[in-house]
XYZ file of C-alpha atoms in Angstrom:
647
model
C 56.753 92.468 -35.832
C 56.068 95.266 -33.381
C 53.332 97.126 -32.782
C 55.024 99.919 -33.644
C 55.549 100.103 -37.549
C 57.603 103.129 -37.275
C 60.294 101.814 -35.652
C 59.747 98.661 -37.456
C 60.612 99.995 -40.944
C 63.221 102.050 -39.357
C 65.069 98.550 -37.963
C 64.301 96.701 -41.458
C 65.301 99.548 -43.605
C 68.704 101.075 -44.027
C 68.856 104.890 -44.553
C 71.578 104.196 -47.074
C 69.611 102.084 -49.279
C 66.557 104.583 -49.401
C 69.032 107.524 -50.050
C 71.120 105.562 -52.604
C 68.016 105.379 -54.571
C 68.282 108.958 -55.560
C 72.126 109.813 -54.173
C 75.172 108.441 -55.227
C 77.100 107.491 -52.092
C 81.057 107.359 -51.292
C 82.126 106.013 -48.174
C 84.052 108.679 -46.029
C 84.600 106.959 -42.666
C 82.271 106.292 -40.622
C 79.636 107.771 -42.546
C 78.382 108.158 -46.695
C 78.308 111.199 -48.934
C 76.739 112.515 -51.592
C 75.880 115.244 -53.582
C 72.174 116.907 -51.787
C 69.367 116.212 -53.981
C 67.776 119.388 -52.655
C 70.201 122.112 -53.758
C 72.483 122.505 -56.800
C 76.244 121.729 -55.624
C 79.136 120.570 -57.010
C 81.136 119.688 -53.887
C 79.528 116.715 -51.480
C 78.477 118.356 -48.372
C 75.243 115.885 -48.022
C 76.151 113.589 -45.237
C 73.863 109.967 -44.052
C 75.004 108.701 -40.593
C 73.869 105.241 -40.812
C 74.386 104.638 -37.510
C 71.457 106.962 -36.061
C 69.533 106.342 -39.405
C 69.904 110.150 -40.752
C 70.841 112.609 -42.630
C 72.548 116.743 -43.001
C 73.410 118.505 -45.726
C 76.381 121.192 -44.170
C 75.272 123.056 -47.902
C 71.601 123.811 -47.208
C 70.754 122.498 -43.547
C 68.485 119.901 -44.511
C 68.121 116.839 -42.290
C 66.376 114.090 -41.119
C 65.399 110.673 -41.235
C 64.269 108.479 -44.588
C 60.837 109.071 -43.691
C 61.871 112.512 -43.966
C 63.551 111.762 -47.265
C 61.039 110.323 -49.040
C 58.504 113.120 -48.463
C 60.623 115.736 -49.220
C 62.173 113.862 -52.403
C 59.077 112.623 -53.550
C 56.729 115.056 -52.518
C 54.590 112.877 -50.143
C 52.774 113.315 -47.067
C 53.535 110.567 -44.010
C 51.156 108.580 -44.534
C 52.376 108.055 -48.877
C 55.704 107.860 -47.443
C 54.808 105.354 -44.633
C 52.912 103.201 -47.104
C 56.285 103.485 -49.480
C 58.442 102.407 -47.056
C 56.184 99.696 -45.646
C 56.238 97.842 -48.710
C 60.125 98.423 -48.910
C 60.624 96.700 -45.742
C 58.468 93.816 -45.782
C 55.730 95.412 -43.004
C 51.976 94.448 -43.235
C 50.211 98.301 -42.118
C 47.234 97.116 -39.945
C 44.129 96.846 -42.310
C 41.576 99.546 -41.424
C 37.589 98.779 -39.688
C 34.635 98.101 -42.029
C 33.976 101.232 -41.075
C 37.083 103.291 -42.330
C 36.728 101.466 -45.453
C 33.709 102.131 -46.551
C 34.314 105.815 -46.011
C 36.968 105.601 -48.204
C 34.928 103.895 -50.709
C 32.506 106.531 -50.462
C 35.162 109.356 -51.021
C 36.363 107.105 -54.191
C 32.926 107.459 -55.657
C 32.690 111.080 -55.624
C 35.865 110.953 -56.842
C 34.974 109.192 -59.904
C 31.742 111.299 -60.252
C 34.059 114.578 -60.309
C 36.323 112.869 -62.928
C 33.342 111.665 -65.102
C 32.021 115.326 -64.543
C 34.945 116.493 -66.237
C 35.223 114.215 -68.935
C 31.836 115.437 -69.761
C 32.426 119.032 -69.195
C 35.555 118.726 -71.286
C 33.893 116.730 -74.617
C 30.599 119.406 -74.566
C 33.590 122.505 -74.587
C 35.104 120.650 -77.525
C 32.312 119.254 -79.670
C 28.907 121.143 -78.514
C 27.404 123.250 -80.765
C 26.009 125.569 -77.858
C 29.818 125.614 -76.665
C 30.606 128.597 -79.463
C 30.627 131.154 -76.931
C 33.000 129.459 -74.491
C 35.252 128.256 -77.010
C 35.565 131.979 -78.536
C 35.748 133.083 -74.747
C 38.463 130.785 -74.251
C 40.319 131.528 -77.880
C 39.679 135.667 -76.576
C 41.870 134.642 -73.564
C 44.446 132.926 -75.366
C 44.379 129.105 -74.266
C 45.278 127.239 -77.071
C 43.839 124.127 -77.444
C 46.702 121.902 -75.810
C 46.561 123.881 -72.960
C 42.696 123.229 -72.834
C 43.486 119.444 -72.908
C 46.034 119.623 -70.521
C 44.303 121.282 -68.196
C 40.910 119.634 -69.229
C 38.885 122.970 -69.318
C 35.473 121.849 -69.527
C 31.924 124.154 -70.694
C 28.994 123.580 -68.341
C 25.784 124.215 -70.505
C 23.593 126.809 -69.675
C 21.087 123.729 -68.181
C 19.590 123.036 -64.956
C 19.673 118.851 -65.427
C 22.370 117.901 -68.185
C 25.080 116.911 -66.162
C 22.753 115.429 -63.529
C 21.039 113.371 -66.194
C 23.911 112.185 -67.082
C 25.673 110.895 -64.096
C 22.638 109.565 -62.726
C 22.214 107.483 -65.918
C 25.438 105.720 -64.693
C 25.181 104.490 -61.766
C 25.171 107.447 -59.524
C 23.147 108.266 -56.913
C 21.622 112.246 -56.231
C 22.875 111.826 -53.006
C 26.435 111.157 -54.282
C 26.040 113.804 -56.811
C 25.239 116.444 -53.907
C 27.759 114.964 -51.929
C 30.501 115.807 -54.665
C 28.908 119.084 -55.121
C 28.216 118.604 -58.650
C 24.697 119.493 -58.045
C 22.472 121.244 -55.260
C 19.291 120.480 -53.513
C 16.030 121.953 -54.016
C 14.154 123.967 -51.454
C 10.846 121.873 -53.059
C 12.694 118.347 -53.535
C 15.076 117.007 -56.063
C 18.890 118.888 -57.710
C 19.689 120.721 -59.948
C 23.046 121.388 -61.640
C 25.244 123.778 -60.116
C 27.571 125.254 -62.513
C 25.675 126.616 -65.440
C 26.998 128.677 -68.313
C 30.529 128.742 -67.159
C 33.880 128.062 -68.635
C 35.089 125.197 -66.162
C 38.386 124.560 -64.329
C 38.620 120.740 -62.396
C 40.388 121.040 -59.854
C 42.699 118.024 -58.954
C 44.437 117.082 -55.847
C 47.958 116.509 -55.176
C 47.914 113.477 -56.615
C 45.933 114.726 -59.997
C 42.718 113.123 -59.162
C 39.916 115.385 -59.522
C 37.776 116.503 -56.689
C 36.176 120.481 -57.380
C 35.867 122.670 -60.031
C 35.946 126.456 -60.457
C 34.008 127.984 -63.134
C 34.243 131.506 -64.718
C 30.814 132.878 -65.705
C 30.445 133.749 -69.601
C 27.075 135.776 -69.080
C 27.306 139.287 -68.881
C 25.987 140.443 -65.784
C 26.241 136.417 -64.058
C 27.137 136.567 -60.749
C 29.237 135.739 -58.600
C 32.307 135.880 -61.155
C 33.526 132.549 -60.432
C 32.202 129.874 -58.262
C 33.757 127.071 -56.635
C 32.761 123.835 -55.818
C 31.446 123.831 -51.925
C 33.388 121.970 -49.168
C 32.785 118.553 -49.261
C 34.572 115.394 -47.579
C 37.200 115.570 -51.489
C 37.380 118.757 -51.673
C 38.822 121.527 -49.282
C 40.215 124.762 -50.621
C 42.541 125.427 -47.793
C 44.761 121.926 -48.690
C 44.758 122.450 -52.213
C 46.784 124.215 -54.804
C 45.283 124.888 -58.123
C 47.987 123.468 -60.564
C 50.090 121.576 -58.127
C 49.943 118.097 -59.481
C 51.629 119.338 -63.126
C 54.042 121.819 -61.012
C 55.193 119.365 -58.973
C 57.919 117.685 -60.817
C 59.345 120.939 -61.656
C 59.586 122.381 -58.004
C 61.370 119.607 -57.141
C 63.874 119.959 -59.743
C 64.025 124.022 -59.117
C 63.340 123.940 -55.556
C 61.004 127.343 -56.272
C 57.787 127.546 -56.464
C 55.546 130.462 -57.427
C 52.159 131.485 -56.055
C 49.610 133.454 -57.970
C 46.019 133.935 -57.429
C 43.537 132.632 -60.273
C 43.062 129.946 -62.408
C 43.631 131.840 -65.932
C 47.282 132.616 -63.830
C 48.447 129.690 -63.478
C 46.877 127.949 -67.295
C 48.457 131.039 -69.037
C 51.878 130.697 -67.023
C 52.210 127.059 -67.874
C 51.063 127.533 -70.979
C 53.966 130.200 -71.246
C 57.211 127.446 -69.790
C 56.585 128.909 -66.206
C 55.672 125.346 -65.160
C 56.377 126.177 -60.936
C 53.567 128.125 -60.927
C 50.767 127.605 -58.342
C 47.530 129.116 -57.238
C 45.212 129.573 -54.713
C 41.576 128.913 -54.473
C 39.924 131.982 -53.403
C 41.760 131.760 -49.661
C 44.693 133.230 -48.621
C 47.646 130.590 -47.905
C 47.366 128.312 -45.402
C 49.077 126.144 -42.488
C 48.043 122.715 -45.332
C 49.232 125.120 -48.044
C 52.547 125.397 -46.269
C 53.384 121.568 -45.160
C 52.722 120.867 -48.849
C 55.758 123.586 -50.136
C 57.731 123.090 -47.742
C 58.728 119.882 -48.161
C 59.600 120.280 -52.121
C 60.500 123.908 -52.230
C 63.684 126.189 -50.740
C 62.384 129.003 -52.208
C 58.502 130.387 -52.606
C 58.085 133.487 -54.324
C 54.567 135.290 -54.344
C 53.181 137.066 -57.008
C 49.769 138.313 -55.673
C 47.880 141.186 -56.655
C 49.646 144.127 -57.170
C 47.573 146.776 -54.322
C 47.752 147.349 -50.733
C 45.529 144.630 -50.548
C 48.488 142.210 -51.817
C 51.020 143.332 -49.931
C 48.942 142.626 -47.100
C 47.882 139.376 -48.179
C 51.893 138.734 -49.434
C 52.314 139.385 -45.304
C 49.846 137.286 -43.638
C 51.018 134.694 -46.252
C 54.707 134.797 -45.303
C 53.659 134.659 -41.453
C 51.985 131.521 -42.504
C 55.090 130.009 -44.342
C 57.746 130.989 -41.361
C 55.528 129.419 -38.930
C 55.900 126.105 -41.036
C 59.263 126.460 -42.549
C 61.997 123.573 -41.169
C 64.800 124.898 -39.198
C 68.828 123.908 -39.130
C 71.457 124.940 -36.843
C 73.882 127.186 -37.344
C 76.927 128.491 -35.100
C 76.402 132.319 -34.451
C 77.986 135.473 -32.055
C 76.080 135.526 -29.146
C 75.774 137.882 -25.987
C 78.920 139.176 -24.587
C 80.454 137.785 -27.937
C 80.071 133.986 -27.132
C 79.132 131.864 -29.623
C 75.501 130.038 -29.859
C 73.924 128.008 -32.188
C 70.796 129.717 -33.985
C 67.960 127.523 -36.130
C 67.752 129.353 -39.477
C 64.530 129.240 -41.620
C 65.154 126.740 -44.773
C 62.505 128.459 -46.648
C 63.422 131.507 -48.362
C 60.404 133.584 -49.111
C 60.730 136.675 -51.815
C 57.567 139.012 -53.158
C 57.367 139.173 -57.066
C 56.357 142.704 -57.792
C 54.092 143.231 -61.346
C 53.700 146.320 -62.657
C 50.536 148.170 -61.239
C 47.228 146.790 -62.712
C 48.507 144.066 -64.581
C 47.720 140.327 -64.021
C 50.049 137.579 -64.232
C 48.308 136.457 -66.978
C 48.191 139.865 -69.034
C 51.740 140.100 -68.599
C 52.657 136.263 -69.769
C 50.358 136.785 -73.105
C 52.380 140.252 -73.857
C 55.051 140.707 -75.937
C 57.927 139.677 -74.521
C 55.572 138.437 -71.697
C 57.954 135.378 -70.547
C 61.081 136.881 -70.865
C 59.685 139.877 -68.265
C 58.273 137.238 -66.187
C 61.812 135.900 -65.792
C 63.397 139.010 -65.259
C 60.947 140.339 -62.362
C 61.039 136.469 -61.031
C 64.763 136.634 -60.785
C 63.975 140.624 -59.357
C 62.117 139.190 -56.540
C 62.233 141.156 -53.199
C 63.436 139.399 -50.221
C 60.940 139.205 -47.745
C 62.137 141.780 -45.262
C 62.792 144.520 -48.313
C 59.155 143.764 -49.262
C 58.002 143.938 -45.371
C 59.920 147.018 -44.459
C 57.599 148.936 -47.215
C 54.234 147.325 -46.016
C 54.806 148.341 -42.284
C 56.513 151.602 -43.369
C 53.073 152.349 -44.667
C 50.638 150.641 -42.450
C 51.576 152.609 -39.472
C 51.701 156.244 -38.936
C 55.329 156.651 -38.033
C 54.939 160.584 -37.198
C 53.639 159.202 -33.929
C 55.859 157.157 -31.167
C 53.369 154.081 -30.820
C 53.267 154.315 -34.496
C 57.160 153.350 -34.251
C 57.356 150.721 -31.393
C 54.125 148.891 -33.869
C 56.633 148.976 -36.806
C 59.570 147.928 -35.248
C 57.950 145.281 -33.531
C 56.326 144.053 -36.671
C 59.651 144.253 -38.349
C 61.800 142.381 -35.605
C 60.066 139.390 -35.951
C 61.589 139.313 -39.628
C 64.767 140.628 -38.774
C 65.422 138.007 -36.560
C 64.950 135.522 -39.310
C 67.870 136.624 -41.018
C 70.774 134.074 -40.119
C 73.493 135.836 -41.852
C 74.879 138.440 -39.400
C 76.472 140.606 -42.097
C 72.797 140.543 -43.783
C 70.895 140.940 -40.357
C 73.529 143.824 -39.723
C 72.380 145.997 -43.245
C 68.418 145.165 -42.339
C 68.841 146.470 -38.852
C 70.242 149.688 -40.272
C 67.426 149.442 -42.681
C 64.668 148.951 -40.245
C 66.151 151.927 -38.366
C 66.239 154.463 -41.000
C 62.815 153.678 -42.436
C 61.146 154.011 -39.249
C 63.611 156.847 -37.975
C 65.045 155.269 -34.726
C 68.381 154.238 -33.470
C 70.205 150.981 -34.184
C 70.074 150.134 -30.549
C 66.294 150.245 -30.344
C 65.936 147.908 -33.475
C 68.415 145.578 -32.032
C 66.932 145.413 -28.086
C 63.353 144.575 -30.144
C 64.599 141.795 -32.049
C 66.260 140.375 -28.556
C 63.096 140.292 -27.518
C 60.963 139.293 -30.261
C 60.032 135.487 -31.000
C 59.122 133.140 -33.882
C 55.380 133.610 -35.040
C 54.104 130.443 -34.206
C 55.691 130.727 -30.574
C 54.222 134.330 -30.342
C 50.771 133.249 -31.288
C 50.815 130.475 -28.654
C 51.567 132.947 -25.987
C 49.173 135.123 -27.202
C 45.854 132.723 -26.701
C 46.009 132.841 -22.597
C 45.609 135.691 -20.740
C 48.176 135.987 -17.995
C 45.940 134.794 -14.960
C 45.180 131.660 -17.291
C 49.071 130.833 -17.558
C 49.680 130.751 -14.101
C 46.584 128.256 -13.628
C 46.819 125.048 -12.355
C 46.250 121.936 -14.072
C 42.236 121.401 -13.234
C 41.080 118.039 -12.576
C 41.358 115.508 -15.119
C 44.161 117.860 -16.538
C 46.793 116.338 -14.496
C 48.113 112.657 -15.118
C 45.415 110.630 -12.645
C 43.333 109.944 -16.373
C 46.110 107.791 -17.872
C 46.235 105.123 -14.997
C 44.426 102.538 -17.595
C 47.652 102.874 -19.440
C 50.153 100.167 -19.057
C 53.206 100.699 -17.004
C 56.260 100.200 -17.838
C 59.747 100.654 -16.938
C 61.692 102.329 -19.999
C 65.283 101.792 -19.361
C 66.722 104.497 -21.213
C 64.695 107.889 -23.289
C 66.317 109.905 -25.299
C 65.375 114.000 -24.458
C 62.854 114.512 -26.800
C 61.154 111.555 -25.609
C 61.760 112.871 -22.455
C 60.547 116.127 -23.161
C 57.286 114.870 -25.323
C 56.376 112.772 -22.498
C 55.465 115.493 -20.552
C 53.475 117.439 -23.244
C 51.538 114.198 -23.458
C 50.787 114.046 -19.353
C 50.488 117.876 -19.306
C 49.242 119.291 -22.548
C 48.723 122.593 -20.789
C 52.621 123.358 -21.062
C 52.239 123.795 -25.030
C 50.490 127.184 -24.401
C 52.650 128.456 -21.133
C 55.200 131.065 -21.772
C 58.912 129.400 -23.490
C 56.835 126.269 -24.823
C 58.894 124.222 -27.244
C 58.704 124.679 -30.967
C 58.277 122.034 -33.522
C 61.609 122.186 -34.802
C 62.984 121.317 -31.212
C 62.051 117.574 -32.043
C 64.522 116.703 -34.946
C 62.804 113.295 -35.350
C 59.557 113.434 -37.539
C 57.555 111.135 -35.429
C 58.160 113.184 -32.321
C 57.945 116.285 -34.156
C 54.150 115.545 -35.489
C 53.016 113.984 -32.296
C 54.248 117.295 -30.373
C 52.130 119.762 -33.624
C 49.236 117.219 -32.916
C 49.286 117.950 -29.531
C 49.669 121.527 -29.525
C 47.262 122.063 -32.178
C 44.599 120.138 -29.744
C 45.612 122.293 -27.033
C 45.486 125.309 -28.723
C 41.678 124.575 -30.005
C 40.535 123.622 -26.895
C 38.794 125.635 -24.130
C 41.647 125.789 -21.812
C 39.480 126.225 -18.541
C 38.135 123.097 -18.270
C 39.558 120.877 -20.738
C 41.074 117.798 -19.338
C 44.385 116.117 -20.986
C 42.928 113.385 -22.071
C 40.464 115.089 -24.249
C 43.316 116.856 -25.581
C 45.197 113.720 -26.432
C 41.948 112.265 -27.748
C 42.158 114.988 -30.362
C 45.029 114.751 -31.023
C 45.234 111.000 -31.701
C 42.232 111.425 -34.369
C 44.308 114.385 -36.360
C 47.490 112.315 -36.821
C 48.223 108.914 -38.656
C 47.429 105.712 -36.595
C 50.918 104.242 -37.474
C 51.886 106.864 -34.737
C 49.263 105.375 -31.754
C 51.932 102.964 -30.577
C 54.510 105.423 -30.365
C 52.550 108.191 -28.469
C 51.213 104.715 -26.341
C 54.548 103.571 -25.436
C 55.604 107.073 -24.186
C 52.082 107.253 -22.155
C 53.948 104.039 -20.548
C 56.375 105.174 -18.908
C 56.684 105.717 -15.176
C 56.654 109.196 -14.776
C 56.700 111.051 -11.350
C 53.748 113.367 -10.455
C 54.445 116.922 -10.627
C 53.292 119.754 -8.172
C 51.281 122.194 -10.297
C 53.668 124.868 -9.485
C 56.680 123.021 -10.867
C 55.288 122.665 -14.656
C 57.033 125.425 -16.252
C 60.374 124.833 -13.767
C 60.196 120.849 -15.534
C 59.231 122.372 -19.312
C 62.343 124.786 -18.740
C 64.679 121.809 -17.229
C 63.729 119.166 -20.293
C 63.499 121.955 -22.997
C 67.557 122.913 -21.894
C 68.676 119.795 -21.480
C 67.280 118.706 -25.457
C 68.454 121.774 -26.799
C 71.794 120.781 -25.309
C 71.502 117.417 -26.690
C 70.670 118.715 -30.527
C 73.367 121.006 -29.999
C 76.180 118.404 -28.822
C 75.355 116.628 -31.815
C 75.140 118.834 -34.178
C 78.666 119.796 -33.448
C 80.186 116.450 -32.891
C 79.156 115.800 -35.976
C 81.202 118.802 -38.036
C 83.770 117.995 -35.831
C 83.777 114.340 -37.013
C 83.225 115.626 -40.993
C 86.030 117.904 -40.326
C 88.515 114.755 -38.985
C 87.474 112.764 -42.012
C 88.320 115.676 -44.289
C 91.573 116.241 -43.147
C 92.529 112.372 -43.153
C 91.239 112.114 -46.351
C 92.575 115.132 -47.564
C 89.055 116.698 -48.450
C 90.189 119.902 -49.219
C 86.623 121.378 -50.386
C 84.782 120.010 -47.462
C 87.822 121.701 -45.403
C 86.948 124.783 -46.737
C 83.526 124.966 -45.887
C 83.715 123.173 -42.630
C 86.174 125.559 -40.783
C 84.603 128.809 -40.998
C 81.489 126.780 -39.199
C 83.794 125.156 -36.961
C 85.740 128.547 -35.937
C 82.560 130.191 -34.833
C 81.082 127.415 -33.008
C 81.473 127.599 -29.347
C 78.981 125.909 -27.596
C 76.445 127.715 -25.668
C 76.669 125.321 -22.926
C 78.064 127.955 -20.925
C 74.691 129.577 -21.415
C 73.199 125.886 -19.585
C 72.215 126.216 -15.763
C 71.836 122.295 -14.867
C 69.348 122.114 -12.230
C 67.235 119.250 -10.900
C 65.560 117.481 -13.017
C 62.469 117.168 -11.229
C 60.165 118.241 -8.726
C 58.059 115.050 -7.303
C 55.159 114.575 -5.462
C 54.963 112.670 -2.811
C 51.349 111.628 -3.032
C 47.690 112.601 -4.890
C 45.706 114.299 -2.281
């Protein structure tokens, strides 16, 4: 077995046999088909190419490979899906250090100490005497008492000890119990319990273990109104979604999700059928919140709070989701009417609009409650309609900076929209709301780029871009590495390679984006590394402390990969010729993904007519009659600039 376990499983295990699991598979040439598991269709347009180990749907744009699969089908990060697929193929994953695991023996005890917490919260709400008031409170809200057990709603006594008595009486310690943030420490010495008099919500993660709580205060006048559970090493508010572990199963089926904000939200909404429904924790969505939807979910709708301050939040949330949303080509019109091929977002984001000062859960419990829900679900802006009102009010557009603000703010959604006859109506849209020509909107979105790669170019100032690697920055602090001659790299190898040697280029002007590397190892190793770089104090940070930090944020199945690439013989680059490289390697994979994108309708398109495939005929040749390469767009240049010696 190699070091490598990625490319282990990959040899052992067939992508036809993972995706035959869950697809039923014809033969059609070269390569199998299937109905997609990840959109409702009738016709087969979900192809697996056995021979590269992958997969497209031509329906929705999904691809990639069966680690890919897996976490998107089953709703699993890489490392559930890596352990799944290890055991599939017959590969041992390294055992951890002594010291890994007993960390994560420590995080399984305050696991067990949140889950006995609720048990405990959960049998005083149902059988304590003293519990009248939160029972009533609860019965005043109208949970019903299967929703209380699904959800385990707990009371938490109006007591400074109980629940620390308790725990401690079996088996565990204060420090665990402050660890778990079931209690808090004394000023003087010793705990005391930290949610008191409250109506309790545990909070599980996506695997339905419990690791927090949130509790809604029953006193009048008890502040704050609810309180969470503090960050601890179980429980982080930013990676969790109240409510995800029930939704789950039904986002999957759906592929739509719905976020609200609140626990009584999401209780009352499941409570009601709506069983997609989500919810924060007190934070607005975030980049964890997104790689969790994304991979289960084509379509996220959020229902926030109704006020300025919603629409705001329904903004910055959609910013968040873009960034993080996968990507497919697509054949589109070009400049001088050439034809290109465009990466469309998968994730369609749409703002549920409830009536003005009315909760989710208000509306739910009203007559007729479900029904409306359905109706304003189904009523759901699309982002952009939503967007154009926001900015429309968020800038004074009497004024001409007012204007360039909006439509800048605009284009960046605009230019989301794959469908030109869609894109067309929103330009004329955008134009008329902010009162400026067509032309104006359409030079702005020309110019405008994807959020993430915005943000990037954002963090240095312009004297920092043009800045030469410092010392330590350029490759002289990977000579302990082992050399090795690679005898062939495919370009996004090629390409990652140098944002491992140089991490610098992930913040220079025209940086690659994530969805440039269509294989997931590549594609995490290159967010690892850009992440680092992006947190790092780009003065005097040296690549290897970048890599470093990287290498702790991502799996360790990945180390030999991201080793082997460090292995390479690669030539020394002047300072000067970094961005003329990034530009040469970025064309040339774009190129690449292109070419193979379209070799492979053009090979779907042979087997259809052979076969006599008249439906996948029908939707293959208005693709195929638009796609001209842009190749003619391509300026092949040399593809490096060496250095004849270190100085």
């Amino acid at each position: 077995m190699t070091d490598d376990v990625i490319a282990e499983i990959k040899q052992r295990v067939d992508i036809e046999s993972v995706v035959g699991e869950t697809v039923r598979l014809t033969r059609a040439g070269r390569n199998l088909k299937g109905l997609c598991p990840f959109h409702g269709e009738k016709t087969p347009s979900f192809v697996v190419y056995p021979k590269d180990g992958s997969f497209h749907c031509f329906g929705c744009g999904v691809n990639g490979d069966i680690f890919g699969f897996i976490m998107k089908t089953e709703g699993l990060d890489f490392r559930g899906a890596l352990e799944k697929l290890a055991r599939k193929a017959g590969v041992e994953l390294k055992p951890r250090n002594e010291q890994a695991v007993a960390e994560d023996r420590a995080r399984e005890r305050l696991k067990e100490a949140c889950a006995a917490a609720a048990s405990f919260y959960q049998n005083l709400l149902l059988n304590h005497p003293g519990a009248a008031p939160a029972r009533a409170y609860a019965e005043k809200r109208g949970l019903t008492p299967a929703t209380l057990e699904t959800f385990q709603v707990g009371y938490a006594p109006d007591s400074f000890d109980m629940l620390g008595n308790y725990l401690l009486q079996r088996g565990y310690s204060s420090q665990e119990l402050i660890d778990a943030g079931l209690v808090a420490e004394r000023d003087s010495g010793g705990h005391y319990d930290r949610f008191r008099n409250r109506l309790l919500f545990p909070i599980r993660d996506s695997k339905g273990v419990v690791v927090g709580f949130g509790g809604r205060a029953l006193g009048d006048g008890q502040t704050p109104k609810y309180l969470n559970s503090p960050q601890s090493v179980v429980f982080d508010k930013s990676t969790i979604l109240y409510g995800f572990d029930l939704a789950r199963p039904h986002i999957q089926r759906t592929g739509q999700v719905v976020i609200v904000e609140g626990y009584m939200d999401v209780v009352i909404a499941h409570q009601a059928g709506q069983s997609n429904v989500v919810g924060t924790i007190g934070t607005a969505l975030t980049d964890h919140h997104a790689e969790l939807l994304k991979r289960i979910a084509k379509r996220v709708i959020l229902s926030l709070d109704p006020d300025l301050a919603g629409d705001l939040a329904a903004l910055k949330g959609s910013e968040v989701l873009q960034e993080h949303a996968e990507r497919f080509a697509i054949p589109i019109r070009g400049e001088r009417g050439m034809l290109g091929v465009e990466h469309r977002s998968q994730l369609e984001i749409r703002i549920m609009q409830l009536p003005r000062g009315i909760d989710p859960d208000e509306l739910l419990l009203s007559e007729g409650g479900p029904a409306r829900w359905d109706e304003l679900r189904e009523a759901a802006l699309p982002l952009i309609d939503h967007v154009i009102g926001v900015v429309s009010n968020k800038y004074d557009l009497a004024t001409a900076r007012g204007k360039s603000d909006s439509v800048s703010d605009l284009s960046l959604f605009v230019r989301e929209i794959g469908d030109p006859v869609q894109r067309a109506h929103y330009i004329q849209r955008v134009a008329a709301a902010i009162r400026v020509p067509e032309d104006a909107v359409q030079e702005a979105i020309g110019h405008a780029r994807p959020a993430q790669q915005q943000r990037r170019n954002r963090r240095p100032a312009p004297d920092e871009r043009r800045q030469a690697p410092q010392d330590g920055q350029a490759p002289d602090d990977r000579q302990s590495a082992t050399k090795s001659t690679t005898p062939s790299i495919s370009p996004e190898e090629h390409l990652l390679s140098m944002v491992l040697l140089y991490p610098q280029v992930t913040w220079m002007a025209g940086a690659p984006a994530a969805d440039d590397f269509l294989r997931l190892e590549n594609r995490m190793v290159y967010e690892a590394m850009a992440a680092a770089a992006a947190n790092s104090d780009k003065s005097t940070v040296s690549a290897s402390t970048i890599r470093e930090a990287a290498l702790a944020a991502i799996d360790p199945a990945l180390h030999p990969h991201i080793q082997r690439l460090l292995g390479r013989e690669e030539p020394e680059l002047y300072r000067f010729a970094l961005p003329y490289e990034l530009e040469t390697r970025l064309k040339r994979l774009r190129q690449y993904n292109d070419r193979m994108w379209l070799q492979q309708c053009q090979l779907m398109m042979q087997e259809a007519q052979e076969t006599g495939d008249r439906d996948t005929l029908i939707k293959l040749l208005p693709m195929l009659s638009r796609s001209l390469t842009r190749f003619r767009h391509y300026d092949p240049k040399p593809s490096t600039v060496f250095r004849d010696s270190r100085d």
